[in-house]
Amino acid sequence: MSRLEPRAGVLRMKEYHPPLGDRSGLRLDFNENTLACSPRVREALAAITGADLTRYPERGPIEAMVARHHGLHPDQVLLTNGVDEAIHVLCQTYLNPGDALLLPVPTYSMYEVYGSGAEARIDRVVAGHSFAFPLEELLAAITPQTRLIAIANPNSPTGQTVTREQILQVLTAAPHAAVLVDEAYFHFFGESVMDLVGQIPNLIVARTFSKAYGLAGLRLGMLAAAKEQMQWMRRVISPYSVNALALACLPPALEDQQYLDWYVGEVKAARLLMEAALDRLAVHRWPSAANFVLVRIGAQHRHFVQAMRDRDVLVRDRSSDPGCEGCVRITIGPREQTDAGILALEESLAEIGWKGKA
Ligand SMILES: *Cc1c(COP(=O)(O)O)cnc(C)c1O
């Protein structure tokens, strides 16, 4: 008897279950906005009528508005159901079975999930102890099979950044590959290559509304690329993957620059507080340009994460990421939450008998 099996790529796919569990408590584990979105978004939600929900969502007009906001042409922008869908669309658009997806690691896990689903070979270039962007190794790893390169800038879980010059070198060295620059944490960093979209044919930029904007629950992301590439991605994506509630919330979220500036300012101030506390407690940390910081706790990482959880503070164990043995990632929210996080950190380190750098 023959039985039903999925495609080979699906068999090879890493099963990805976000360890969400019961997330009551202070959420310093998923790099979301830890507080709230703009109040104007709540007003837009409250104004939604029953009739509004009866219609299939129309993405075009909002895409045009998002394009204007970013200084782009409407045919250079694609709204997606979070950047995760954007990554899926890119893999489906560019990767044939056996093509290579090139990744500097450690990095965001969904690139590999969707890349292996497309039956691509995953070529990994491992960053050194500083987690600095491994430019030379990455350039050396580009082959004729390389069809997609994903660079998170700033990177997760490390918080490390890539310079514009380094990105340009990758773009130039791989004209036959789509180069995704994932700017999920752009607002906490401030540097971008969005201005190069349309000028460089193989550049694709992603932004999410899940982090600084505080809309992770709505699932909203965007891709920006030259029109010639965007036409292929539009063929792949579902026409209705961005729902009506998300589309209604996007204009007020973009318009409330004041709220965004306030939130980003809080995170930057709180990041300094967290870094100072980690230094005082002699915990090794990596410099971060994002709304989180990666620390090395060492062999006691599980005990530490549990001790934090016992104090109602959730942090993310990153120990199984390449080169991240004993590492834990801590999200930075506004100062008030960060103060609570630092208190739990002090108590938890005391509980595990912390004596300084692991
Ligand atoms: C959080 C994150 C995403 C996912 O964004 P969504 O829009 O919520 O799907 C993508 N890339 C990186 C690097 C992230 O950290």
CSV table of C-alpha atoms and ligand atoms in Angstrom, one decimal:
chain,number,residue,atom,x,y,z
A,1,MET,CA,0.0,0.0,0.0
A,2,SER,CA,1.4,3.4,-0.9
A,3,ARG,CA,0.8,6.2,1.6
A,4,LEU,CA,0.6,9.9,1.3
A,5,GLU,CA,3.8,11.9,1.9
A,6,PRO,CA,4.5,15.6,1.6
A,7,ARG,CA,7.1,17.1,-0.8
A,8,ALA,CA,10.7,16.4,-0.1
A,9,GLY,CA,11.3,20.0,1.0
A,10,VAL,CA,8.6,19.7,3.6
A,11,LEU,CA,10.1,16.5,5.0
A,12,ARG,CA,13.4,18.4,5.4
A,13,MET,CA,11.8,21.5,6.9
A,14,LYS,CA,12.7,22.3,10.5
A,15,GLU,CA,9.5,22.3,12.4
A,16,TYR,CA,9.2,25.7,14.0
A,17,HIS,CA,7.1,26.1,17.1
A,18,PRO,CA,7.6,29.5,18.7
A,19,PRO,CA,8.0,28.8,22.4
A,20,LEU,CA,5.1,31.1,23.2
A,21,GLY,CA,3.4,29.1,26.0
A,22,ASP,CA,1.7,31.1,28.7
A,23,ARG,CA,3.1,34.6,28.2
A,24,SER,CA,1.4,36.4,31.0
A,25,GLY,CA,4.1,38.5,32.7
A,26,LEU,CA,6.7,40.9,31.3
A,27,ARG,CA,7.4,39.8,27.7
A,28,LEU,CA,11.1,40.4,27.2
A,29,ASP,CA,11.3,37.3,25.0
A,30,PHE,CA,10.1,38.1,21.5
A,31,ASN,CA,11.4,41.6,20.8
A,32,GLU,CA,7.9,43.0,20.4
A,33,ASN,CA,6.9,46.4,21.6
A,34,THR,CA,6.3,45.5,25.2
A,35,LEU,CA,3.7,48.2,25.9
A,36,ALA,CA,1.1,49.1,23.3
A,37,CYS,CA,0.6,50.5,19.8
A,38,SER,CA,-0.4,54.1,19.0
A,39,PRO,CA,-3.8,55.0,20.5
A,40,ARG,CA,-4.8,56.2,17.0
A,41,VAL,CA,-4.6,52.5,15.9
A,42,ARG,CA,-7.1,51.6,18.6
A,43,GLU,CA,-9.4,54.3,17.4
A,44,ALA,CA,-9.2,53.0,13.8
A,45,LEU,CA,-10.1,49.5,15.0
A,46,ALA,CA,-13.0,50.8,17.0
A,47,ALA,CA,-14.4,52.5,13.9
A,48,ILE,CA,-14.5,49.3,11.9
A,49,THR,CA,-18.1,48.3,11.0
A,50,GLY,CA,-19.6,45.0,10.3
A,51,ALA,CA,-20.0,45.9,6.7
A,52,ASP,CA,-16.3,46.7,6.5
A,53,LEU,CA,-15.6,43.1,7.4
A,54,THR,CA,-17.8,41.7,4.6
A,55,ARG,CA,-15.4,42.9,1.9
A,56,TYR,CA,-12.3,41.3,0.6
A,57,PRO,CA,-9.4,43.5,1.7
A,58,GLU,CA,-7.9,45.8,-0.9
A,59,ARG,CA,-4.2,46.2,-0.5
A,60,GLY,CA,-3.5,48.6,-3.4
A,61,PRO,CA,-4.5,52.0,-1.9
A,62,ILE,CA,-2.7,51.3,1.3
A,63,GLU,CA,0.4,50.1,-0.5
A,64,ALA,CA,0.4,53.4,-2.4
A,65,MET,CA,0.3,55.2,0.9
A,66,VAL,CA,3.1,53.1,2.4
A,67,ALA,CA,5.2,53.7,-0.7
A,68,ARG,CA,4.7,57.5,-0.4
A,69,HIS,CA,5.7,57.3,3.3
A,70,HIS,CA,9.0,55.6,2.3
A,71,GLY,CA,9.7,57.7,-0.7
A,72,LEU,CA,9.1,54.8,-3.1
A,73,HIS,CA,6.9,54.2,-6.1
A,74,PRO,CA,3.7,52.1,-5.5
A,75,ASP,CA,5.0,49.4,-7.8
A,76,GLN,CA,8.1,49.0,-5.6
A,77,VAL,CA,6.1,48.1,-2.5
A,78,LEU,CA,4.4,44.9,-1.4
A,79,LEU,CA,2.5,44.6,1.9
A,80,THR,CA,2.7,41.1,3.5
A,81,ASN,CA,1.3,39.2,6.4
A,82,GLY,CA,4.3,40.0,8.5
A,83,VAL,CA,7.9,39.8,7.3
A,84,ASP,CA,7.6,36.0,7.8
A,85,GLU,CA,5.3,35.8,4.8
A,86,ALA,CA,7.6,38.1,2.9
A,87,ILE,CA,10.5,35.6,3.5
A,88,HIS,CA,8.2,32.8,2.4
A,89,VAL,CA,7.3,34.7,-0.8
A,90,LEU,CA,11.0,35.4,-1.5
A,91,CYS,CA,11.9,31.8,-1.1
A,92,GLN,CA,9.0,30.7,-3.4
A,93,THR,CA,10.0,33.4,-5.9
A,94,TYR,CA,13.7,32.8,-6.2
A,95,LEU,CA,14.7,29.3,-5.0
A,96,ASN,CA,14.5,26.2,-7.2
A,97,PRO,CA,15.2,22.9,-5.6
A,98,GLY,CA,19.0,22.6,-5.1
A,99,ASP,CA,19.6,26.3,-5.3
A,100,ALA,CA,21.5,27.9,-2.4
A,101,LEU,CA,20.2,30.2,0.3
A,102,LEU,CA,23.2,31.9,1.8
A,103,LEU,CA,23.1,33.0,5.4
A,104,PRO,CA,25.5,34.6,7.8
A,105,VAL,CA,24.7,32.8,11.1
A,106,PRO,CA,23.5,33.1,13.8
A,107,THR,CA,20.5,34.9,12.4
A,108,TYR,CA,16.7,35.0,12.3
A,109,SER,CA,15.4,31.4,12.1
A,110,MET,CA,12.6,31.7,9.5
A,111,TYR,CA,15.0,32.2,6.6
A,112,GLU,CA,16.2,28.6,7.0
A,113,VAL,CA,12.7,27.3,7.7
A,114,TYR,CA,11.3,28.6,4.4
A,115,GLY,CA,14.5,28.1,2.5
A,116,SER,CA,14.5,24.4,3.3
A,117,GLY,CA,10.8,24.2,2.5
A,118,ALA,CA,11.6,25.4,-1.0
A,119,GLU,CA,14.2,22.5,-1.2
A,120,ALA,CA,17.1,24.9,-1.3
A,121,ARG,CA,20.5,24.0,0.0
A,122,ILE,CA,21.3,26.2,3.1
A,123,ASP,CA,24.9,27.6,2.9
A,124,ARG,CA,25.9,29.0,6.3
A,125,VAL,CA,28.7,31.3,7.1
A,126,VAL,CA,29.4,31.4,10.9
A,127,ALA,CA,30.3,34.7,12.5
A,128,GLY,CA,33.2,34.8,14.9
A,129,HIS,CA,33.0,35.4,18.7
A,130,SER,CA,32.3,39.1,18.3
A,131,PHE,CA,29.3,38.2,16.0
A,132,ALA,CA,30.6,40.9,13.6
A,133,PHE,CA,29.2,40.6,10.1
A,134,PRO,CA,31.5,38.0,8.4
A,135,LEU,CA,31.8,39.9,5.1
A,136,GLU,CA,34.9,38.2,3.6
A,137,GLU,CA,33.6,34.7,4.4
A,138,LEU,CA,30.2,35.5,3.0
A,139,LEU,CA,31.7,36.9,-0.3
A,140,ALA,CA,33.8,33.8,-0.6
A,141,ALA,CA,30.8,31.6,-0.1
A,142,ILE,CA,28.9,33.1,-3.1
A,143,THR,CA,28.5,30.5,-5.9
A,144,PRO,CA,26.6,30.4,-9.2
A,145,GLN,CA,24.0,28.4,-7.2
A,146,THR,CA,23.5,31.2,-4.7
A,147,ARG,CA,20.0,32.6,-5.5
A,148,LEU,CA,19.0,34.3,-2.2
A,149,ILE,CA,21.1,35.9,0.5
A,150,ALA,CA,19.4,37.1,3.7
A,151,ILE,CA,21.0,39.7,5.9
A,152,ALA,CA,19.2,41.0,9.0
A,153,ASN,CA,20.3,44.5,9.9
A,154,PRO,CA,20.5,44.8,12.8
A,155,ASN,CA,20.8,41.1,13.2
A,156,SER,CA,18.9,38.9,15.6
A,157,PRO,CA,19.7,37.5,18.1
A,158,THR,CA,23.0,39.4,18.2
A,159,GLY,CA,22.0,43.0,17.7
A,160,GLN,CA,25.0,43.5,15.4
A,161,THR,CA,24.9,45.8,12.4
A,162,VAL,CA,26.2,45.7,8.8
A,163,THR,CA,27.5,48.9,7.1
A,164,ARG,CA,26.0,50.2,3.8
A,165,GLU,CA,29.4,49.6,2.2
A,166,GLN,CA,29.4,45.9,3.2
A,167,ILE,CA,25.8,45.5,1.9
A,168,LEU,CA,26.9,47.1,-1.4
A,169,GLN,CA,29.8,44.7,-1.7
A,170,VAL,CA,27.4,41.7,-1.3
A,171,LEU,CA,25.0,43.2,-3.8
A,172,THR,CA,27.8,43.7,-6.3
A,173,ALA,CA,29.3,40.3,-5.8
A,174,ALA,CA,26.0,38.4,-6.3
A,175,PRO,CA,24.1,40.1,-9.2
A,176,HIS,CA,22.4,36.7,-9.9
A,177,ALA,CA,21.0,36.5,-6.3
A,178,ALA,CA,18.2,38.3,-4.5
A,179,VAL,CA,19.8,40.1,-1.5
A,180,LEU,CA,17.3,40.6,1.3
A,181,VAL,CA,18.2,43.3,3.8
A,182,ASP,CA,15.7,42.6,6.7
A,183,GLU,CA,15.4,45.9,8.5
A,184,ALA,CA,13.0,44.6,11.2
A,185,TYR,CA,14.8,46.7,13.9
A,186,PHE,CA,15.5,49.7,11.7
A,187,HIS,CA,13.8,52.2,14.0
A,188,PHE,CA,16.2,51.4,16.9
A,189,PHE,CA,19.2,51.7,14.6
A,190,GLY,CA,18.4,54.5,12.2
A,191,GLU,CA,20.5,53.4,9.2
A,192,SER,CA,18.8,51.9,6.1
A,193,VAL,CA,19.4,51.0,2.4
A,194,MET,CA,15.8,51.8,1.5
A,195,ASP,CA,17.0,54.7,-0.5
A,196,LEU,CA,18.8,52.3,-2.9
A,197,VAL,CA,15.6,50.4,-3.8
A,198,GLY,CA,15.0,50.7,-7.5
A,199,GLN,CA,18.6,51.7,-8.2
A,200,ILE,CA,20.1,48.3,-7.5
A,201,PRO,CA,18.2,45.5,-9.3
A,202,ASN,CA,18.9,42.7,-6.8
A,203,LEU,CA,18.2,44.6,-3.6
A,204,ILE,CA,15.1,43.7,-1.6
A,205,VAL,CA,14.4,45.5,1.7
A,206,ALA,CA,12.0,44.2,4.4
A,207,ARG,CA,10.4,46.1,7.2
A,208,THR,CA,8.0,44.9,9.9
A,209,PHE,CA,5.3,46.7,11.8
A,210,SER,CA,5.6,44.0,14.6
A,211,LYS,CA,8.5,45.6,16.5
A,212,ALA,CA,8.6,49.4,17.0
A,213,TYR,CA,5.0,50.0,15.9
A,214,GLY,CA,3.7,47.4,18.3
A,215,LEU,CA,1.4,45.6,15.8
A,216,ALA,CA,2.8,42.0,16.0
A,217,GLY,CA,-0.8,40.7,16.6
A,218,LEU,CA,-2.0,42.2,13.3
A,219,ARG,CA,0.7,40.6,11.1
A,220,LEU,CA,2.0,43.4,8.9
A,221,GLY,CA,5.2,43.6,7.0
A,222,MET,CA,6.4,45.1,3.8
A,223,LEU,CA,8.9,44.4,1.0
A,224,ALA,CA,10.5,47.0,-1.2
A,225,ALA,CA,12.3,46.2,-4.4
A,226,ALA,CA,12.7,47.4,-8.0
A,227,LYS,CA,9.5,47.0,-10.0
A,228,GLU,CA,11.1,44.4,-12.3
A,229,GLN,CA,11.5,42.1,-9.3
A,230,MET,CA,8.3,43.0,-7.5
A,231,GLN,CA,6.2,41.8,-10.4
A,232,TRP,CA,7.4,38.2,-9.7
A,233,MET,CA,6.6,38.4,-6.0
A,234,ARG,CA,3.2,39.8,-6.7
A,235,ARG,CA,2.5,36.6,-8.7
A,236,VAL,CA,3.4,34.4,-5.7
A,237,ILE,CA,1.7,36.2,-2.8
A,238,SER,CA,-2.0,35.6,-2.0
A,239,PRO,CA,-4.1,38.7,-3.0
A,240,TYR,CA,-5.7,38.8,0.5
A,241,SER,CA,-3.0,37.8,2.9
A,242,VAL,CA,-3.1,41.2,4.6
A,243,ASN,CA,-6.5,41.4,6.3
A,244,ALA,CA,-8.8,44.4,6.5
A,245,LEU,CA,-8.1,45.2,10.1
A,246,ALA,CA,-4.4,45.3,9.5
A,247,LEU,CA,-4.9,47.5,6.4
A,248,ALA,CA,-7.2,49.9,8.4
A,249,CYS,CA,-4.6,50.2,11.1
A,250,LEU,CA,-1.6,50.9,8.9
A,251,PRO,CA,-2.3,54.6,8.0
A,252,PRO,CA,-2.9,55.8,11.6
A,253,ALA,CA,0.2,53.8,12.7
A,254,LEU,CA,2.4,55.5,10.1
A,255,GLU,CA,0.9,58.9,10.7
A,256,ASP,CA,1.5,58.9,14.4
A,257,GLN,CA,5.2,59.7,14.2
A,258,GLN,CA,5.1,61.2,17.6
A,259,TYR,CA,4.2,57.9,19.2
A,260,LEU,CA,6.9,56.0,17.3
A,261,ASP,CA,9.5,58.6,18.3
A,262,TRP,CA,8.5,58.4,21.9
A,263,TYR,CA,8.7,54.6,22.0
A,264,VAL,CA,12.0,54.5,20.2
A,265,GLY,CA,13.4,57.1,22.6
A,266,GLU,CA,12.3,55.1,25.6
A,267,VAL,CA,13.9,51.9,24.2
A,268,LYS,CA,17.2,53.7,23.5
A,269,ALA,CA,17.3,55.2,27.0
A,270,ALA,CA,16.4,51.8,28.5
A,271,ARG,CA,19.0,50.0,26.5
A,272,LEU,CA,21.7,52.2,28.2
A,273,LEU,CA,20.2,51.3,31.6
A,274,MET,CA,20.2,47.6,30.8
A,275,GLU,CA,23.7,47.7,29.5
A,276,ALA,CA,25.0,49.6,32.6
A,277,ALA,CA,23.3,47.0,34.8
A,278,LEU,CA,24.8,44.1,32.9
A,279,ASP,CA,28.3,45.7,33.1
A,280,ARG,CA,27.9,46.3,36.8
A,281,LEU,CA,26.8,42.7,37.3
A,282,ALA,CA,29.8,41.5,35.1
A,283,VAL,CA,27.5,39.8,32.5
A,284,HIS,CA,29.1,39.5,29.1
A,285,ARG,CA,27.0,41.3,26.5
A,286,TRP,CA,27.3,42.2,22.8
A,287,PRO,CA,26.7,45.8,21.7
A,288,SER,CA,23.2,46.1,20.2
A,289,ALA,CA,21.6,48.5,17.8
A,290,ALA,CA,18.1,46.9,18.3
A,291,ASN,CA,15.5,46.6,21.1
A,292,PHE,CA,17.2,43.7,22.8
A,293,VAL,CA,20.6,42.6,24.1
A,294,LEU,CA,22.3,39.2,23.9
A,295,VAL,CA,24.1,38.1,27.0
A,296,ARG,CA,26.2,35.1,27.9
A,297,ILE,CA,25.1,33.3,31.1
A,298,GLY,CA,27.0,30.1,30.5
A,299,ALA,CA,26.1,26.6,31.8
A,300,GLN,CA,23.4,27.9,34.0
A,301,HIS,CA,21.3,29.5,31.2
A,302,ARG,CA,18.3,27.2,31.8
A,303,HIS,CA,18.3,27.9,35.5
A,304,PHE,CA,18.6,31.6,34.8
A,305,VAL,CA,15.6,31.7,32.3
A,306,GLN,CA,13.5,29.8,34.9
A,307,ALA,CA,14.6,32.1,37.7
A,308,MET,CA,13.4,35.1,35.6
A,309,ARG,CA,10.2,33.3,34.8
A,310,ASP,CA,9.6,32.7,38.5
A,311,ARG,CA,9.7,36.5,38.8
A,312,ASP,CA,7.2,36.9,35.9
A,313,VAL,CA,9.8,38.1,33.4
A,314,LEU,CA,10.1,36.1,30.2
A,315,VAL,CA,13.5,36.1,28.4
A,316,ARG,CA,14.6,33.9,25.4
A,317,ASP,CA,17.1,31.1,25.7
A,318,ARG,CA,19.2,31.3,22.5
A,319,SER,CA,21.7,28.6,23.5
A,320,SER,CA,21.0,26.4,20.5
A,321,ASP,CA,21.8,29.1,17.9
A,322,PRO,CA,25.2,28.7,16.2
A,323,GLY,CA,28.0,30.1,18.5
A,324,CYS,CA,25.4,31.1,21.2
A,325,GLU,CA,26.0,28.4,23.8
A,326,GLY,CA,24.8,29.7,27.2
A,327,CYS,CA,23.3,32.8,25.6
A,328,VAL,CA,20.0,34.5,26.5
A,329,ARG,CA,18.3,37.4,24.7
A,330,ILE,CA,16.6,40.1,26.7
A,331,THR,CA,14.1,42.4,25.0
A,332,ILE,CA,14.3,46.1,25.8
A,333,GLY,CA,11.0,48.0,26.3
A,334,PRO,CA,10.3,51.4,27.8
A,335,ARG,CA,12.3,52.4,30.9
A,336,GLU,CA,9.6,51.3,33.4
A,337,GLN,CA,9.5,47.7,32.1
A,338,THR,CA,13.3,47.7,31.9
A,339,ASP,CA,13.6,48.7,35.5
A,340,ALA,CA,11.5,45.7,36.5
A,341,GLY,CA,13.6,43.5,34.2
A,342,ILE,CA,16.8,44.7,35.8
A,343,LEU,CA,15.4,44.0,39.3
A,344,ALA,CA,14.5,40.4,38.2
A,345,LEU,CA,17.9,40.1,36.5
A,346,GLU,CA,19.7,41.0,39.8
A,347,GLU,CA,17.6,38.5,41.8
A,348,SER,CA,17.9,35.8,39.3
A,349,LEU,CA,21.7,36.1,39.0
A,350,ALA,CA,21.9,35.9,42.8
A,351,GLU,CA,19.7,32.8,42.8
A,352,ILE,CA,22.0,31.0,40.3
A,353,GLY,CA,25.1,32.0,42.4
A,354,TRP,CA,26.5,34.3,39.7
A,355,LYS,CA,30.1,35.2,40.3
A,356,GLY,CA,30.9,37.1,37.1
A,357,LYS,CA,31.6,36.5,33.4
A,358,ALA,CA,30.8,33.1,32.1
B,1,LIG,C1,10.7,39.7,14.3
B,1,LIG,C2,11.5,39.5,13.0
B,1,LIG,C3,10.8,39.3,11.8
B,1,LIG,C4,9.4,38.9,11.8
B,1,LIG,O1,8.5,39.9,11.6
B,1,LIG,P1,7.0,39.7,11.4
B,1,LIG,O2,6.6,40.9,10.6
B,1,LIG,O3,6.4,39.7,12.8
B,1,LIG,O4,6.7,38.4,10.7
B,1,LIG,C5,11.5,39.2,10.7
B,1,LIG,N1,12.9,39.4,10.7
B,1,LIG,C6,13.6,39.6,11.8
B,1,LIG,C7,15.0,39.8,11.8
B,1,LIG,C8,12.9,39.7,13.0
B,1,LIG,O5,13.5,39.8,14.2
